Coordinates of C-alpha atoms and ligand atoms in Angstrom, one line a residue:
X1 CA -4.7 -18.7 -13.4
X2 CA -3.3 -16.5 -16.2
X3 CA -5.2 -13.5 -17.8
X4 CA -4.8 -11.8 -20.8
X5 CA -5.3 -8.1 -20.5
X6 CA -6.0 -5.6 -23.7
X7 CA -5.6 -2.2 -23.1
X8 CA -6.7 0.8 -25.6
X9 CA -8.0 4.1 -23.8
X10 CA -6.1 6.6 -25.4
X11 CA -2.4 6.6 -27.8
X12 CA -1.8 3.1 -26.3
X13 CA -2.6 -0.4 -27.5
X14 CA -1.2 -3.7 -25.8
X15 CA -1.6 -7.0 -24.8
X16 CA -0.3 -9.0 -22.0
X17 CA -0.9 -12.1 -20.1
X18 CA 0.1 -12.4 -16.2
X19 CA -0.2 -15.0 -13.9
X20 CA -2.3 -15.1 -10.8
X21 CA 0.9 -14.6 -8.5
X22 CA 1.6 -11.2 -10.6
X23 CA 4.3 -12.4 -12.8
X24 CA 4.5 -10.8 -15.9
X25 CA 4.7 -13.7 -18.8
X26 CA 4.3 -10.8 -21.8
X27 CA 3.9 -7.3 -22.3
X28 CA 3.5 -5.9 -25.5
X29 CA 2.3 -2.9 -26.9
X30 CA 2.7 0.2 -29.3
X31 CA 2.1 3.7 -28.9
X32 CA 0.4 6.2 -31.8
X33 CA 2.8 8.6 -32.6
X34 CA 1.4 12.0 -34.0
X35 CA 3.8 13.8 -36.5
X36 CA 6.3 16.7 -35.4
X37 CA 3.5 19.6 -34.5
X38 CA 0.7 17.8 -34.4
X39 CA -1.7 15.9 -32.0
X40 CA -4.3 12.9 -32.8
X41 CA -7.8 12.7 -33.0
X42 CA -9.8 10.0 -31.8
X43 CA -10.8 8.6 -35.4
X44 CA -6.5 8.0 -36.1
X45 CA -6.3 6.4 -32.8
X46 CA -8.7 3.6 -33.4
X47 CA -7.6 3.2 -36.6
X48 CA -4.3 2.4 -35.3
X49 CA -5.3 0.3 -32.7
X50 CA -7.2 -2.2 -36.0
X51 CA -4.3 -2.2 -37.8
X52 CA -1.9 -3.5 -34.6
X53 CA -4.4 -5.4 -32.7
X54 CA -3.5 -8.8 -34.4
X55 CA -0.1 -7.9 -34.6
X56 CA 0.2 -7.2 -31.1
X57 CA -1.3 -10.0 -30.0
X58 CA 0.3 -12.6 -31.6
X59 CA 3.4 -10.9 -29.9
X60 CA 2.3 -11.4 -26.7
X61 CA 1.2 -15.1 -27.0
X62 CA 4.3 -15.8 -28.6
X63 CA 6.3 -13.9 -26.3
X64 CA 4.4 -15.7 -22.7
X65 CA 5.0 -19.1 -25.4
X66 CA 1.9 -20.0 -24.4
X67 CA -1.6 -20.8 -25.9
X68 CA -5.3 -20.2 -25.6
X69 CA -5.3 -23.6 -23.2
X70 CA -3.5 -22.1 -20.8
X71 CA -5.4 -18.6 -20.8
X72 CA -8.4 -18.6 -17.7
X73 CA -9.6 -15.1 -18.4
X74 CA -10.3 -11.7 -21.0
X75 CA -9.7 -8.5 -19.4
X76 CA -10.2 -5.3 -21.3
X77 CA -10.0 -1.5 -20.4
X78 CA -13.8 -0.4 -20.2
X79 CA -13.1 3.1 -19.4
X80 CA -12.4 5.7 -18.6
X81 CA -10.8 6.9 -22.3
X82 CA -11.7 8.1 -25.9
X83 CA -15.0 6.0 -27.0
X84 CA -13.5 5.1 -30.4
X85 CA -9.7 3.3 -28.7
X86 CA -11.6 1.9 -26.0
X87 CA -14.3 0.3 -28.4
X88 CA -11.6 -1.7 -30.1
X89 CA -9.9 -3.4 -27.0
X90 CA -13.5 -4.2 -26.0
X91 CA -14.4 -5.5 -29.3
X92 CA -11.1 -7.4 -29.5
X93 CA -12.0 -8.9 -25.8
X94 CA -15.8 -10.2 -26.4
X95 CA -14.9 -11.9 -29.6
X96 CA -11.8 -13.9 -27.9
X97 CA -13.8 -14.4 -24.9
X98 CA -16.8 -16.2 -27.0
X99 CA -14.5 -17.7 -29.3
X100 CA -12.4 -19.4 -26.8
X101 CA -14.9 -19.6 -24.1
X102 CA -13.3 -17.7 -21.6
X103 CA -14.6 -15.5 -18.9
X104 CA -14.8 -12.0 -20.3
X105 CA -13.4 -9.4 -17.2
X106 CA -14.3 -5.2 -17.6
X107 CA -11.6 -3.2 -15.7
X108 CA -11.4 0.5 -14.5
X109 CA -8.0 2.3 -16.5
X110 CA -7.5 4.1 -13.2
X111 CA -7.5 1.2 -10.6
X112 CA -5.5 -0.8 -13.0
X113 CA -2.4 1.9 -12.8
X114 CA -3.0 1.4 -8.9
X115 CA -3.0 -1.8 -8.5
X116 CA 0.4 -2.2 -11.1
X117 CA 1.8 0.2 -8.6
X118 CA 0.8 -1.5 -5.7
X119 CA 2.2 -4.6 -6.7
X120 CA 5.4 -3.9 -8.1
X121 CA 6.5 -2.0 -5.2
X122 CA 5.1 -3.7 -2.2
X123 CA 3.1 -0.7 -1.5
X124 CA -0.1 -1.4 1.0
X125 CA -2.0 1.1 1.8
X126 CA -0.4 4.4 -0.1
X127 CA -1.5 8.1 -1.1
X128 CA -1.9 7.4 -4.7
X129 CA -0.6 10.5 -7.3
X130 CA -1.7 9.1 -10.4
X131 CA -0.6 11.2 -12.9
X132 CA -1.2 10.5 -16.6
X133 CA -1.9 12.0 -20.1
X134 CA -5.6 11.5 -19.4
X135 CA -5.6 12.1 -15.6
X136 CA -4.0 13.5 -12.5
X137 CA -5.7 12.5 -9.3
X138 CA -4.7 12.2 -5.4
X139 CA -6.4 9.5 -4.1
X140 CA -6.1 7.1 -1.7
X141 CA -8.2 3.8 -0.2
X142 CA -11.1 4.6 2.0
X143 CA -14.1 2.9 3.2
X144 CA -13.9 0.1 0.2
X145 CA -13.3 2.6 -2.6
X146 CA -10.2 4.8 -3.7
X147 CA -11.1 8.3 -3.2
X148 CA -9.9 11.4 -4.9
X149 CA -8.9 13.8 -2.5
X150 CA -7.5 16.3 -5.3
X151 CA -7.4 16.5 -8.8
X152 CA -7.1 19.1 -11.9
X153 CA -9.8 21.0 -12.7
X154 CA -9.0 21.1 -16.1
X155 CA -6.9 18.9 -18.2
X156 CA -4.2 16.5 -17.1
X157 CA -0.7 17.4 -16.4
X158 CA 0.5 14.8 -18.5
X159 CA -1.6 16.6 -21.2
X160 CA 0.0 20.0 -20.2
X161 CA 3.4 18.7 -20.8
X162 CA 2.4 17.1 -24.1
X163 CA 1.0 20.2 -25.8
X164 CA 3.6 22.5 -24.6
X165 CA 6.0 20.1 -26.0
X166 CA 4.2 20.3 -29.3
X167 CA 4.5 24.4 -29.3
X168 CA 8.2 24.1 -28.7
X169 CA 8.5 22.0 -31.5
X170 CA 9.7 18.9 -29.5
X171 CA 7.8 15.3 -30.8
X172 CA 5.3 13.0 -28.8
X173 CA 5.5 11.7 -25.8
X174 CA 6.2 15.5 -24.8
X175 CA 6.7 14.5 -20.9
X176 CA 10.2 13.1 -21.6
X177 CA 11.1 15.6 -23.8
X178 CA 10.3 18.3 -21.5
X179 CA 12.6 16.2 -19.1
X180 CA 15.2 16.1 -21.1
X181 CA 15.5 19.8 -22.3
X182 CA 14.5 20.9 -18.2
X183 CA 18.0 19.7 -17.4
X184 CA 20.0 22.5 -19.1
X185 CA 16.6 25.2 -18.0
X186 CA 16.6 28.0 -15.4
X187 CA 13.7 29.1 -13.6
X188 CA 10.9 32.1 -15.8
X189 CA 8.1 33.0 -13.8
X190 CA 4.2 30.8 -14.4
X191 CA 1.3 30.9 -12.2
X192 CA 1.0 28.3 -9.4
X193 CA -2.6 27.1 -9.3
X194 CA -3.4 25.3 -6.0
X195 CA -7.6 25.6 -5.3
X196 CA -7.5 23.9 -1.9
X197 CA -7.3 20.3 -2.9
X198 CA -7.5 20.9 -6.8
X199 CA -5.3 21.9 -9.2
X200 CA -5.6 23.7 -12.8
X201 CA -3.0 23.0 -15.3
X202 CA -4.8 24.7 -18.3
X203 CA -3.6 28.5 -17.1
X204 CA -0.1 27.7 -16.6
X205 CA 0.4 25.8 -19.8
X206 CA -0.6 28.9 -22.0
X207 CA 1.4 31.2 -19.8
X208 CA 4.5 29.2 -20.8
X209 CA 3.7 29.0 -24.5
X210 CA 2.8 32.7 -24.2
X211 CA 6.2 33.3 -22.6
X212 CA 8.0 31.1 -25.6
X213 CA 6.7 33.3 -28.2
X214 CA 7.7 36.3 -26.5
X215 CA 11.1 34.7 -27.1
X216 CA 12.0 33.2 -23.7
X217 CA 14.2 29.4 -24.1
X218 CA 12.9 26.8 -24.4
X219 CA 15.0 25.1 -22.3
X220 CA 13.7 27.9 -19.5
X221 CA 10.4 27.2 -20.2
X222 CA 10.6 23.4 -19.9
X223 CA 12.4 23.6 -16.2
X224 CA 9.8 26.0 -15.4
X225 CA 6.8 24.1 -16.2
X226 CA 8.2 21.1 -14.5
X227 CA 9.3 22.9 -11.2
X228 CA 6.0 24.6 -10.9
X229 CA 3.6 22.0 -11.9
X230 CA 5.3 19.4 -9.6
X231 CA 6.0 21.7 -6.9
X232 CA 1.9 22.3 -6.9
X233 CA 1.3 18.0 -7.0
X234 CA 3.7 17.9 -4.2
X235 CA 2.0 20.3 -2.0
X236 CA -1.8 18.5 -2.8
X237 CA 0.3 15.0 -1.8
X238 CA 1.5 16.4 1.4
X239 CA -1.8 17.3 2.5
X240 CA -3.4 14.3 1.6
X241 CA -1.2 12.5 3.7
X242 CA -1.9 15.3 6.7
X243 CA -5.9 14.4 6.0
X244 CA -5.4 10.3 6.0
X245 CA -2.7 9.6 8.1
X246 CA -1.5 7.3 5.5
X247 CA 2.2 6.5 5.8
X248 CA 3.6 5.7 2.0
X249 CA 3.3 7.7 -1.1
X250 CA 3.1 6.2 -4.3
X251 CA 3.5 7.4 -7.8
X252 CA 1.7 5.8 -10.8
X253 CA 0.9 6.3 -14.4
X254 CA 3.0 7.6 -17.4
X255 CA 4.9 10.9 -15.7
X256 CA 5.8 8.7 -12.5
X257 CA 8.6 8.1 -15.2
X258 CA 9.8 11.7 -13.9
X259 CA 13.0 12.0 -12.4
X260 CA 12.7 15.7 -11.1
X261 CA 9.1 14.6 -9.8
X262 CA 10.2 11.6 -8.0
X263 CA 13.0 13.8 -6.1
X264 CA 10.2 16.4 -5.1
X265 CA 8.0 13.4 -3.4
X266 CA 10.6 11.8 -2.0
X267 CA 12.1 14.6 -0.1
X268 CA 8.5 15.0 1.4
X269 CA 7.5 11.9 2.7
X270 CA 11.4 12.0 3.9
X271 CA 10.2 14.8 6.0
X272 CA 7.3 13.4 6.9
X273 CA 8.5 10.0 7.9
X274 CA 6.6 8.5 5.0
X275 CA 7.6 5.9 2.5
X276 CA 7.9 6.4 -1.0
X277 CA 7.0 4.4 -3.8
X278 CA 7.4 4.8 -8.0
X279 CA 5.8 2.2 -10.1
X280 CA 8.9 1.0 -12.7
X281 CA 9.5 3.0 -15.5
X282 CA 8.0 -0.5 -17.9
X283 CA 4.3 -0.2 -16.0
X284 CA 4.3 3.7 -15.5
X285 CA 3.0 4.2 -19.0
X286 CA -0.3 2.6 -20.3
X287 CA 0.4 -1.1 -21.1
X288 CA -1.5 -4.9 -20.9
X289 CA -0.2 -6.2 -17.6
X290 CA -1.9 -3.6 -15.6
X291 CA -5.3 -4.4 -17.2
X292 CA -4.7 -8.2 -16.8
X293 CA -3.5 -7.6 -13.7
X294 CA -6.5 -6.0 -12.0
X295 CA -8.4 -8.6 -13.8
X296 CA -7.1 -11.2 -12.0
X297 CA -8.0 -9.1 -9.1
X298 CA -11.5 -8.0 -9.7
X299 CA -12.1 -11.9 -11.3
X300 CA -11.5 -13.5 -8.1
X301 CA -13.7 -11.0 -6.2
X302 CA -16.7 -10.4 -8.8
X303 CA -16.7 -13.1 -11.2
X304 CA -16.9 -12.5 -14.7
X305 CA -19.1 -9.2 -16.8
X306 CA -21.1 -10.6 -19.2
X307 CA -21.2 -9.4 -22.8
X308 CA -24.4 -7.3 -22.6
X309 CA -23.0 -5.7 -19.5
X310 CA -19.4 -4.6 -22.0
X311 CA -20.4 -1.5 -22.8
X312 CA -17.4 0.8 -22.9
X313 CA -17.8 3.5 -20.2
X314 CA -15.8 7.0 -21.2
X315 CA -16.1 8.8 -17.9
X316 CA -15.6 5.6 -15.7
X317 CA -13.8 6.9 -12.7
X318 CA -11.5 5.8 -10.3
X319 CA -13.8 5.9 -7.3
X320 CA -17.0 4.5 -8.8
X321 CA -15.5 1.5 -8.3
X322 CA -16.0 -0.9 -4.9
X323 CA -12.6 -2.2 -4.3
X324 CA -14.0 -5.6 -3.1
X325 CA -11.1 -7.7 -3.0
X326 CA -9.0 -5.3 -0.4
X327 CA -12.2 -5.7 1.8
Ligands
AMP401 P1 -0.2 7.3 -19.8 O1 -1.4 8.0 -20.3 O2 -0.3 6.7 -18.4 O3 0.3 6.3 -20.8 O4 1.0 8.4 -19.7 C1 1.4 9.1 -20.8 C2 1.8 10.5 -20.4 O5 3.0 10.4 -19.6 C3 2.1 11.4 -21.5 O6 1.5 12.6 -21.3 C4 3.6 11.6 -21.4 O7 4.1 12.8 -21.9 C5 3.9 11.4 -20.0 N1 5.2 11.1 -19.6 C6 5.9 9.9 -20.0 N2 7.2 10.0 -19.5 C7 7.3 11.2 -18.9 C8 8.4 11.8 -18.2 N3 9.6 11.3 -18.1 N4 8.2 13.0 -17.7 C9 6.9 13.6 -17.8 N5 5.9 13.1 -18.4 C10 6.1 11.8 -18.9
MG402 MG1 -3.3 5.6 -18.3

């Protein structure tokens, strides 16, 4: 079986097709990019996504060298995300599903970073720290469903990193940027915001633009942000994996990318005689394969959504979803 999976909650549009054994036969994709200084609205994102859609998916086919005959099944991002992106994937999906009379398949954004991360790393039964521009969450797989054992309050840390990046005059993706510049950073006081499982990002984010106009480095400010924003992730991880018993960590979405963040999780679970686990840098980010991917998955365990039923849904979460095929 081979599904093609369109993904377009947010910046990101792509299309891939994977195979039912969880090779990868495409994955292609492009990314809105604001310019310097400035962000996007939801109106330039979708107007992005129609202008690449076509593009982007003639790529794909071409790249898997394979046609609508040997394609079983449409899977689309249904949510969560920003109503206008999501509506063109979803568009995009019904009218190839009823044109080529395929089974049309809605999947969950979140659950599709897990199970990416799952099955690129061999990961069973993890604490999940999925950590994006849209979301941070500490979940992990109980009693059929992933539950969220922490998560920000307020916006994502992804999002954090991004608009700080944006003050300090660095361009979009921010995260790496901030990486980059952390590197030659020393450490400025920001607040550490831990509310027993949860975690605020908002705070510390304006204390370090505050701190950047009052002339601190960059540089300083970057390293700072990172330590203290990961150090805070860390501590939510370790506790999750006190609460489950779980044994393995793993790290999914677009800032699993980072490198200082991967060190900090992987010296815990080392002292916690737990495994760790980061989803490849080429699946971290939003992207196709992870939508056709859970596809495949939720296909095999629910059977196909029909197109009255394709409604996108913007506050889908994670753990409204039954995880029927691990049952
Ligand atoms: P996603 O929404 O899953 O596509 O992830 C995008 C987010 O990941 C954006 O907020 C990026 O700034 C962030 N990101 C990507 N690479 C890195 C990195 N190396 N360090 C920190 N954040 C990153
Ligand atoms: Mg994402």
């Amino acid at each position: 079986m081979i599904a093609l999976g369109i993904e377009s909650t947010a910046h990101t549009f792509g299309v891939a097709t994977v195979d039912e054994r969880g090779n990868i036969l495409s994955n292609s994709r492009d990314m809105f990019k604001p310019e310097l200084g400035k962000g996007f609205t939801p109106y330039e994102l979708a107007e992005h996504h129609y202008g690449i859609s076509g593009e982007i998916l003639d790529k794909s086919l071409k790249e898997a060298n394979i046609t609508w005959d040997s394609i079983d099944v449409v899977a689309f991002s249904q949510g969560m995300g920003i109503p206008n992106s999501l509506k063109v994937g979803a568009a995009l999906a019904r009218y190839l599903s009823l044109k080529y009379s395929k089974p049309l398949i809605g999947v969950n954004h979140g659950i599709a970073h897990i199970e990416i991360g799952k099955l690129k790393t061999g990961s069973s039964d993890p604490v999940i720290v999925y950590l994006s521009g849209g979301n941070s969450q500490i979940l992990a797989y109980v009693s059929g469903r992933y539950r969220v054992f922490g998560e920000t309050q307020d916006i994502p840390v992804g999002n954090a990193l991004d608009v700080l990046a944006r003050e300090l005059g660095l361009p979009m993706p921010g995260g790496p940027e901030i990486e980059k510049i952390a590197k030659n950073g020393g450490f400025t006081d920001l607040p550490y915001v831990v509310k027993g499982m949860d975690m605020s990002f908002t705070g510390i984010m304006t204390a370090a633009i505050e701190k950047f106009k009052e002339g601190v480095r960059k540089e300083d400010i970057a390293y700072s942000m990172q330590e203290v924003c990961f150090s805070m992730l860390t501590e939510v991880t370790e506790r999750a994996l006190a609460h489950t018993n779980k044994k393995e960590v793993l790290l999914v979405g677009g800032v699993a990318a980072n490198k200082r963040l991967q060190e900090m999780m992987k010296v815990m679970c080392e002292e916690r005689g737990a495994n760790f686990y980061v989803v490849p840098q080429e699946y971290a980010g939003d992207n196709g394969s992870n939508i056709a991917w859970a596809g495949i998955l939720v296909y095999n365990s629910n059977g196909k959504l029909s197109v009255e039923d394709s409604r996108v849904k913007q506050n889908w979460r994670t753990e409204d979803v039954e995880i029927t095929w691990l049952k």
